[in-house]
Amino acid sequence: AKSAGGNRYELADPEADARAITRHGLTTALPAALERGEFFIEYQPLVHLGDGSVRGAEALVRWLHPQHGVIGPDRFIPLAEHTGLIVPLGRWVLEESVRQARLWEGRVLDGGATGPLRVNVNLSPMQLTHPGLVSDTVDILEREGLEPGGLCLEVTESALIGADDDLLKPLRRLAEMGVDIALDDFGTGYSNLANLRRLPVSVLKLDRSFTQSMQHFPADPVDLKIVEGIVSLAHSLDLAVTVEGVETGAQADQLRELGCDTAQGWYYARPGPPDQLHELALADAIS
Ligand code: C2E
Ligand code: CA
Ligand code: CA
Ligand code: CA
């Protein structure tokens, strides 16, 4: 694995900017920030654990605030959800990410990579219930010329707990078109594993807490058994397993041994500018 390239942004110390700016201040500044183009996206590589190749990236939004510097999504996404701004903001993230995936496609295929790079985009619960989700997604894919298979939408496990058919219908439509749906932060909720069969998902993203438990050697044997069980259940349902928060080579080895398919984490690369991704992918293609 290679480490991240030079010019990436560091997130400001969340404690420090919390002191400098109130929730209310941030909330009221959000709409104008979207209009002025103060949001930007960093992309964190998704790496195939079997052969180490870069397969795509997760899009992670940030806010470059004119006074307070870079603000991380944990601070403003909840505010955007509260006010409903998450719908237009999420649409912008989707559009920008799909456009970026299309750009990578040209670059990596010309450079000799084996396949296109896919992009993962996070969806908030409010976007799921917004009636424009399917049509917006179709429009964006068509306008940018990206195959639906180049896009994976990440939905948290908690957003789908107890989901009824009305909530699942748009996700099902998207899945039928070929868009992948990933169940994010898996293992943190209380979802019934048998319930997975009902959900139109093709990827499980194991929460970082599982990866963290592999930090110590020897890892807790119960944790290992749990991950092993989740992976075998996922595979028997034809779901791929992605692990997040991989920070060390030892964790990567352990998770590979447990049968996980794809990994994401600082060990491979921090979230970074879009060029980081195709550079890593091309470096892989020639090595
Ligand atoms: P998430 O979807 O679980 O994204 C993974 C988070 O883990 C990211 O934090 C990422 O930077 C961080 N991370 C990646 N590798 C490592 C690692 O090795 N160690 C550790 N400790 N952390 C790692 P980030 O970028 O601050 O995003 C936080 C959350 O904000 C995301 O969690 C997601 O829920 C939300 N978010 C980000 N972008 C969007 C977006 O466009 N729309 C929506 N709705 N939510 C977003
Ligand atoms: Ca995610
Ligand atoms: Ca996650
Ligand atoms: Ca998370």
Short mmCIF file of C-alpha atoms and ligand atoms in Angstrom, two decimals:
data_model
loop_
_atom_site.label_atom_id
_atom_site.label_comp_id
_atom_site.label_asym_id
_atom_site.label_seq_id
_atom_site.Cartn_x
_atom_site.Cartn_y
_atom_site.Cartn_z
CA ALA A 1 0.00 0.00 0.00
CA LYS A 2 1.09 3.53 -0.67
CA SER A 3 0.59 6.47 1.56
CA ALA A 4 -1.34 9.59 0.66
CA GLY A 5 0.20 12.27 -1.55
CA GLY A 6 1.10 15.81 -0.61
CA ASN A 7 -1.54 18.49 -0.90
CA ARG A 8 -4.39 17.16 1.13
CA TYR A 9 -6.42 19.15 3.59
CA GLU A 10 -6.19 18.59 7.30
CA LEU A 11 -9.45 18.77 9.18
CA ALA A 12 -9.37 21.51 11.76
CA ASP A 13 -9.33 20.42 15.38
CA PRO A 14 -13.05 19.90 16.01
CA GLU A 15 -12.73 21.04 19.62
CA ALA A 16 -11.07 24.27 18.57
CA ASP A 17 -13.57 25.28 15.95
CA ALA A 18 -16.45 24.27 18.20
CA ARG A 19 -15.27 27.00 20.53
CA ALA A 20 -14.99 29.51 17.73
CA ILE A 21 -18.38 29.03 16.15
CA THR A 22 -21.80 28.07 17.45
CA ARG A 23 -24.17 25.51 16.05
CA HIS A 24 -26.57 28.27 15.28
CA GLY A 25 -23.93 30.25 13.43
CA LEU A 26 -23.02 27.25 11.30
CA THR A 27 -26.64 26.34 10.62
CA THR A 28 -27.59 29.76 9.35
CA ALA A 29 -24.46 29.95 7.20
CA LEU A 30 -25.12 26.63 5.43
CA PRO A 31 -27.44 27.72 2.58
CA ALA A 32 -25.19 30.57 1.48
CA ALA A 33 -22.18 28.25 1.75
CA LEU A 34 -23.79 25.88 -0.73
CA GLU A 35 -24.59 28.76 -3.06
CA ARG A 36 -21.07 30.14 -2.84
CA GLY A 37 -19.46 26.79 -3.48
CA GLU A 38 -17.70 26.45 -0.12
CA PHE A 39 -18.09 22.66 0.00
CA PHE A 40 -15.56 20.31 -1.50
CA ILE A 41 -15.11 16.58 -1.59
CA GLU A 42 -12.20 14.40 -0.58
CA TYR A 43 -11.97 10.84 -1.84
CA GLN A 44 -10.66 7.93 0.19
CA PRO A 45 -9.47 4.88 -1.76
CA LEU A 46 -11.17 1.50 -1.49
CA VAL A 47 -8.60 -1.24 -1.84
CA HIS A 48 -9.11 -4.87 -2.78
CA LEU A 49 -7.68 -6.92 0.10
CA GLY A 50 -6.77 -9.84 -2.14
CA ASP A 51 -4.46 -8.09 -4.59
CA GLY A 52 -4.06 -4.59 -3.13
CA SER A 53 -5.53 -2.87 -6.19
CA VAL A 54 -7.46 0.38 -5.86
CA ARG A 55 -11.06 -0.21 -6.93
CA GLY A 56 -12.67 3.13 -6.19
CA ALA A 57 -13.20 5.67 -3.46
CA GLU A 58 -15.68 7.00 -0.95
CA ALA A 59 -16.68 10.64 -1.41
CA LEU A 60 -16.46 12.59 1.87
CA VAL A 61 -17.71 16.15 1.94
CA ARG A 62 -15.96 19.04 3.73
CA TRP A 63 -16.76 22.70 4.22
CA LEU A 64 -14.07 25.26 3.57
CA HIS A 65 -15.45 28.00 5.79
CA PRO A 66 -14.05 31.46 4.94
CA GLN A 67 -13.29 32.25 8.62
CA HIS A 68 -12.98 28.90 10.32
CA GLY A 69 -11.13 26.83 7.78
CA VAL A 70 -12.01 23.26 6.95
CA ILE A 71 -14.95 21.86 8.89
CA GLY A 72 -15.59 18.10 8.91
CA PRO A 73 -18.92 16.49 8.00
CA ASP A 74 -19.62 15.22 11.51
CA ARG A 75 -20.10 18.85 12.48
CA PHE A 76 -22.32 20.11 9.68
CA ILE A 77 -24.14 17.09 8.20
CA PRO A 78 -26.38 16.78 11.29
CA LEU A 79 -27.21 20.49 10.98
CA ALA A 80 -27.95 20.12 7.27
CA GLU A 81 -30.18 17.15 8.09
CA HIS A 82 -32.00 19.19 10.68
CA THR A 83 -32.79 22.03 8.28
CA GLY A 84 -33.39 19.94 5.17
CA LEU A 85 -30.41 21.44 3.38
CA ILE A 86 -29.02 17.91 3.16
CA VAL A 87 -31.25 17.30 0.14
CA PRO A 88 -29.66 19.91 -2.17
CA LEU A 89 -26.25 19.40 -0.55
CA GLY A 90 -26.47 15.64 -1.02
CA ARG A 91 -27.54 16.13 -4.63
CA TRP A 92 -24.49 18.34 -5.18
CA VAL A 93 -22.19 15.70 -3.64
CA LEU A 94 -23.73 13.04 -5.88
CA GLU A 95 -23.35 15.12 -9.02
CA GLU A 96 -19.78 16.12 -8.23
CA SER A 97 -18.78 12.54 -7.34
CA VAL A 98 -20.34 11.05 -10.45
CA ARG A 99 -18.58 13.65 -12.60
CA GLN A 100 -15.32 12.76 -10.86
CA ALA A 101 -15.81 9.02 -11.39
CA ARG A 102 -16.29 9.69 -15.08
CA LEU A 103 -13.02 11.66 -15.17
CA TRP A 104 -11.12 8.85 -13.42
CA GLU A 105 -12.56 6.39 -15.90
CA GLY A 106 -10.91 8.10 -18.85
CA ARG A 107 -7.62 8.59 -17.05
CA VAL A 108 -7.11 5.15 -15.57
CA LEU A 109 -8.26 3.22 -18.61
CA ASP A 110 -5.89 5.24 -20.82
CA GLY A 111 -3.14 4.61 -18.27
CA GLY A 112 -3.49 0.83 -18.41
CA ALA A 113 -5.54 0.07 -15.31
CA THR A 114 -7.61 -3.08 -15.42
CA GLY A 115 -10.99 -1.58 -14.67
CA PRO A 116 -12.77 1.71 -14.01
CA LEU A 117 -12.77 3.29 -10.57
CA ARG A 118 -16.09 3.37 -8.81
CA VAL A 119 -17.37 6.03 -6.45
CA ASN A 120 -19.25 5.56 -3.17
CA VAL A 121 -21.57 8.35 -2.04
CA ASN A 122 -23.22 8.64 1.39
CA LEU A 123 -26.99 9.13 1.54
CA SER A 124 -28.76 10.64 4.53
CA PRO A 125 -32.07 9.21 5.71
CA MET A 126 -33.83 12.37 4.53
CA GLN A 127 -32.53 11.85 1.00
CA LEU A 128 -33.98 8.35 1.08
CA THR A 129 -37.47 9.64 1.71
CA HIS A 130 -37.15 12.52 -0.77
CA PRO A 131 -39.31 11.77 -3.82
CA GLY A 132 -36.65 13.00 -6.26
CA LEU A 133 -33.97 10.47 -5.29
CA VAL A 134 -34.41 8.03 -8.15
CA SER A 135 -35.03 10.59 -10.89
CA ASP A 136 -32.16 12.84 -9.71
CA THR A 137 -29.78 9.90 -9.66
CA VAL A 138 -30.85 8.70 -13.11
CA ASP A 139 -30.52 12.25 -14.49
CA ILE A 140 -27.05 12.71 -13.04
CA LEU A 141 -25.77 9.35 -14.30
CA GLU A 142 -27.13 10.06 -17.78
CA ARG A 143 -25.90 13.62 -17.93
CA GLU A 144 -22.39 12.66 -16.85
CA GLY A 145 -22.36 9.44 -18.87
CA LEU A 146 -21.51 7.08 -16.03
CA GLU A 147 -22.75 3.48 -16.01
CA PRO A 148 -24.95 2.80 -12.94
CA GLY A 149 -22.43 0.14 -11.89
CA GLY A 150 -19.86 2.89 -11.35
CA LEU A 151 -21.87 4.24 -8.43
CA CYS A 152 -22.42 2.81 -4.96
CA LEU A 153 -24.78 4.54 -2.55
CA GLU A 154 -24.01 4.09 1.16
CA VAL A 155 -26.95 3.99 3.53
CA THR A 156 -26.48 3.48 7.25
CA GLU A 157 -27.79 0.40 8.91
CA SER A 158 -29.74 2.57 11.34
CA ALA A 159 -31.57 4.36 8.49
CA LEU A 160 -32.95 1.03 7.31
CA ILE A 161 -33.84 -0.53 10.65
CA GLY A 162 -37.50 -1.35 10.52
CA ALA A 163 -37.72 0.13 7.03
CA ASP A 164 -41.03 -0.53 5.36
CA ASP A 165 -41.57 -1.17 1.67
CA ASP A 166 -42.16 2.49 0.83
CA LEU A 167 -38.72 3.37 2.09
CA LEU A 168 -37.08 0.46 0.30
CA LYS A 169 -38.80 1.00 -3.04
CA PRO A 170 -36.49 3.74 -4.37
CA LEU A 171 -33.42 1.79 -3.26
CA ARG A 172 -34.79 -1.27 -4.98
CA ARG A 173 -35.33 0.68 -8.20
CA LEU A 174 -31.76 1.95 -8.08
CA ALA A 175 -30.40 -1.53 -7.36
CA GLU A 176 -32.36 -2.96 -10.27
CA MET A 177 -30.76 -0.35 -12.54
CA GLY A 178 -27.34 -1.57 -11.45
CA VAL A 179 -26.43 0.97 -8.78
CA ASP A 180 -24.80 -0.78 -5.82
CA ILE A 181 -26.22 -0.16 -2.38
CA ALA A 182 -23.95 -0.54 0.65
CA LEU A 183 -25.09 -0.91 4.23
CA ASP A 184 -22.83 1.53 6.08
CA ASP A 185 -21.64 1.30 9.71
CA PHE A 186 -22.82 -2.30 9.79
CA GLY A 187 -22.77 -3.91 13.19
CA THR A 188 -23.53 -0.75 15.17
CA GLY A 189 -27.30 -1.05 14.94
CA TYR A 190 -29.58 -3.77 16.08
CA SER A 191 -30.64 -5.12 12.75
CA ASN A 192 -31.72 -8.66 12.54
CA LEU A 193 -29.23 -10.47 10.34
CA ALA A 194 -32.06 -12.40 8.68
CA ASN A 195 -33.52 -9.02 7.73
CA LEU A 196 -30.61 -8.52 5.34
CA ARG A 197 -32.30 -10.70 2.75
CA ARG A 198 -35.08 -8.15 2.47
CA LEU A 199 -32.79 -5.23 1.78
CA PRO A 200 -31.61 -4.39 -1.74
CA VAL A 201 -27.98 -4.18 -0.65
CA SER A 202 -24.94 -5.75 -2.27
CA VAL A 203 -22.21 -4.55 0.09
CA LEU A 204 -21.81 -4.61 3.87
CA LYS A 205 -19.48 -1.99 5.30
CA LEU A 206 -18.28 -3.29 8.63
CA ASP A 207 -18.05 -0.48 11.12
CA ARG A 208 -14.70 0.83 12.27
CA SER A 209 -15.32 -0.51 15.76
CA PHE A 210 -14.65 -4.04 14.46
CA THR A 211 -11.40 -2.95 12.87
CA GLN A 212 -10.38 -1.21 16.08
CA SER A 213 -10.83 -4.43 18.01
CA MET A 214 -8.17 -6.02 15.76
CA GLN A 215 -5.64 -3.49 16.97
CA HIS A 216 -4.39 -5.61 19.81
CA PHE A 217 -2.52 -8.80 19.36
CA PRO A 218 -3.82 -11.32 19.93
CA ALA A 219 -7.23 -9.89 19.01
CA ASP A 220 -10.19 -10.78 21.17
CA PRO A 221 -11.22 -14.27 19.98
CA VAL A 222 -14.89 -13.41 20.38
CA ASP A 223 -14.51 -10.38 18.08
CA LEU A 224 -12.75 -12.56 15.53
CA LYS A 225 -15.59 -15.07 15.64
CA ILE A 226 -18.17 -12.31 15.18
CA VAL A 227 -16.41 -10.89 12.14
CA GLU A 228 -15.92 -14.36 10.73
CA GLY A 229 -19.62 -15.08 11.19
CA ILE A 230 -20.70 -11.82 9.57
CA VAL A 231 -18.40 -12.41 6.60
CA SER A 232 -19.61 -15.93 6.02
CA LEU A 233 -23.25 -14.89 6.32
CA ALA A 234 -22.66 -11.94 3.96
CA HIS A 235 -20.97 -14.14 1.39
CA SER A 236 -23.71 -16.73 1.58
CA LEU A 237 -26.16 -13.92 0.74
CA ASP A 238 -23.89 -12.77 -2.13
CA LEU A 239 -22.86 -9.59 -0.36
CA ALA A 240 -19.34 -8.21 -0.52
CA VAL A 241 -17.74 -7.07 2.74
CA THR A 242 -15.85 -3.80 3.02
CA VAL A 243 -14.04 -2.86 6.22
CA GLU A 244 -13.42 0.71 7.25
CA GLY A 245 -10.86 2.31 9.53
CA VAL A 246 -7.92 0.05 8.64
CA GLU A 247 -4.93 1.82 10.16
CA THR A 248 -2.23 -0.87 10.28
CA GLY A 249 -0.87 -3.67 8.13
CA ALA A 250 -1.62 -6.12 10.93
CA GLN A 251 -5.29 -5.19 10.83
CA ALA A 252 -5.33 -5.56 7.05
CA ASP A 253 -3.75 -9.03 7.31
CA GLN A 254 -6.19 -10.13 9.98
CA LEU A 255 -9.23 -8.87 8.04
CA ARG A 256 -7.99 -10.46 4.82
CA GLU A 257 -7.63 -13.74 6.65
CA LEU A 258 -11.18 -13.40 7.95
CA GLY A 259 -12.36 -13.17 4.35
CA CYS A 260 -13.17 -9.47 4.01
CA ASP A 261 -13.13 -8.29 0.39
CA THR A 262 -12.31 -4.60 0.38
CA ALA A 263 -10.68 -2.21 2.83
CA GLN A 264 -10.56 1.49 3.47
CA GLY A 265 -8.43 3.37 5.98
CA TRP A 266 -5.41 5.48 6.79
CA TYR A 267 -3.11 2.50 6.27
CA TYR A 268 -3.84 2.80 2.55
CA ALA A 269 -4.58 6.50 2.23
CA ARG A 270 -6.29 9.37 3.99
CA PRO A 271 -9.18 11.04 2.22
CA GLY A 272 -7.57 13.34 -0.35
CA PRO A 273 -8.02 15.33 -3.55
CA PRO A 274 -9.40 13.46 -6.56
CA ASP A 275 -6.03 13.15 -8.29
CA GLN A 276 -4.69 11.04 -5.44
CA LEU A 277 -7.01 8.27 -6.54
CA HIS A 278 -6.09 7.84 -10.14
CA GLU A 279 -2.41 8.24 -9.25
CA LEU A 280 -2.65 5.37 -6.75
CA ALA A 281 -4.66 3.29 -9.22
CA LEU A 282 -2.11 3.81 -11.97
CA ALA A 283 0.82 3.09 -9.66
CA ASP A 284 -0.90 -0.22 -8.89
CA ALA A 285 -1.53 -0.99 -12.53
CA ILE A 286 2.18 -0.84 -13.41
CA SER A 287 3.67 -2.43 -10.30
P1 C2E B 1 -18.56 7.34 7.32
O1 C2E B 1 -19.46 7.24 6.13
O2 C2E B 1 -18.54 6.19 8.25
O3 C2E B 1 -17.12 7.64 6.69
C1 C2E B 1 -15.91 7.12 7.22
C2 C2E B 1 -15.23 8.12 8.14
O4 C2E B 1 -14.07 7.49 8.71
C3 C2E B 1 -14.71 9.36 7.43
O5 C2E B 1 -14.79 10.45 8.34
C4 C2E B 1 -13.24 9.00 7.19
O6 C2E B 1 -12.41 10.13 7.00
C5 C2E B 1 -12.93 8.28 8.46
N1 C2E B 1 -11.78 7.38 8.32
C6 C2E B 1 -11.34 6.78 7.19
N2 C2E B 1 -10.30 5.97 7.41
C7 C2E B 1 -10.05 6.04 8.75
C8 C2E B 1 -9.07 5.41 9.61
O7 C2E B 1 -8.24 4.60 9.19
N3 C2E B 1 -9.14 5.72 10.93
C9 C2E B 1 -10.05 6.58 11.43
N4 C2E B 1 -10.03 6.85 12.75
N5 C2E B 1 -11.00 7.21 10.65
C10 C2E B 1 -10.98 6.93 9.32
P2 C2E B 1 -15.30 11.88 7.87
O8 C2E B 1 -14.75 12.20 6.52
O9 C2E B 1 -15.03 12.84 8.98
O10 C2E B 1 -16.85 11.65 7.71
C11 C2E B 1 -17.65 11.41 8.85
C12 C2E B 1 -19.04 11.02 8.47
O11 C2E B 1 -19.73 12.10 7.84
C13 C2E B 1 -19.13 9.87 7.48
O12 C2E B 1 -18.91 8.66 8.16
C14 C2E B 1 -20.53 10.05 6.96
O13 C2E B 1 -21.46 9.48 7.86
C15 C2E B 1 -20.70 11.55 6.98
N6 C2E B 1 -20.52 12.09 5.62
C16 C2E B 1 -19.39 12.43 4.97
N7 C2E B 1 -19.66 12.89 3.73
C17 C2E B 1 -21.02 12.82 3.60
C18 C2E B 1 -21.93 13.13 2.53
O14 C2E B 1 -21.58 13.57 1.42
N8 C2E B 1 -23.27 12.95 2.79
C19 C2E B 1 -23.71 12.44 3.99
N9 C2E B 1 -25.02 12.28 4.15
N10 C2E B 1 -22.88 12.14 4.98
C20 C2E B 1 -21.55 12.31 4.80
CA CA B 2 -19.86 5.94 4.48
CA CA B 3 -19.05 4.02 7.69
CA CA B 4 -19.23 6.14 10.59
#
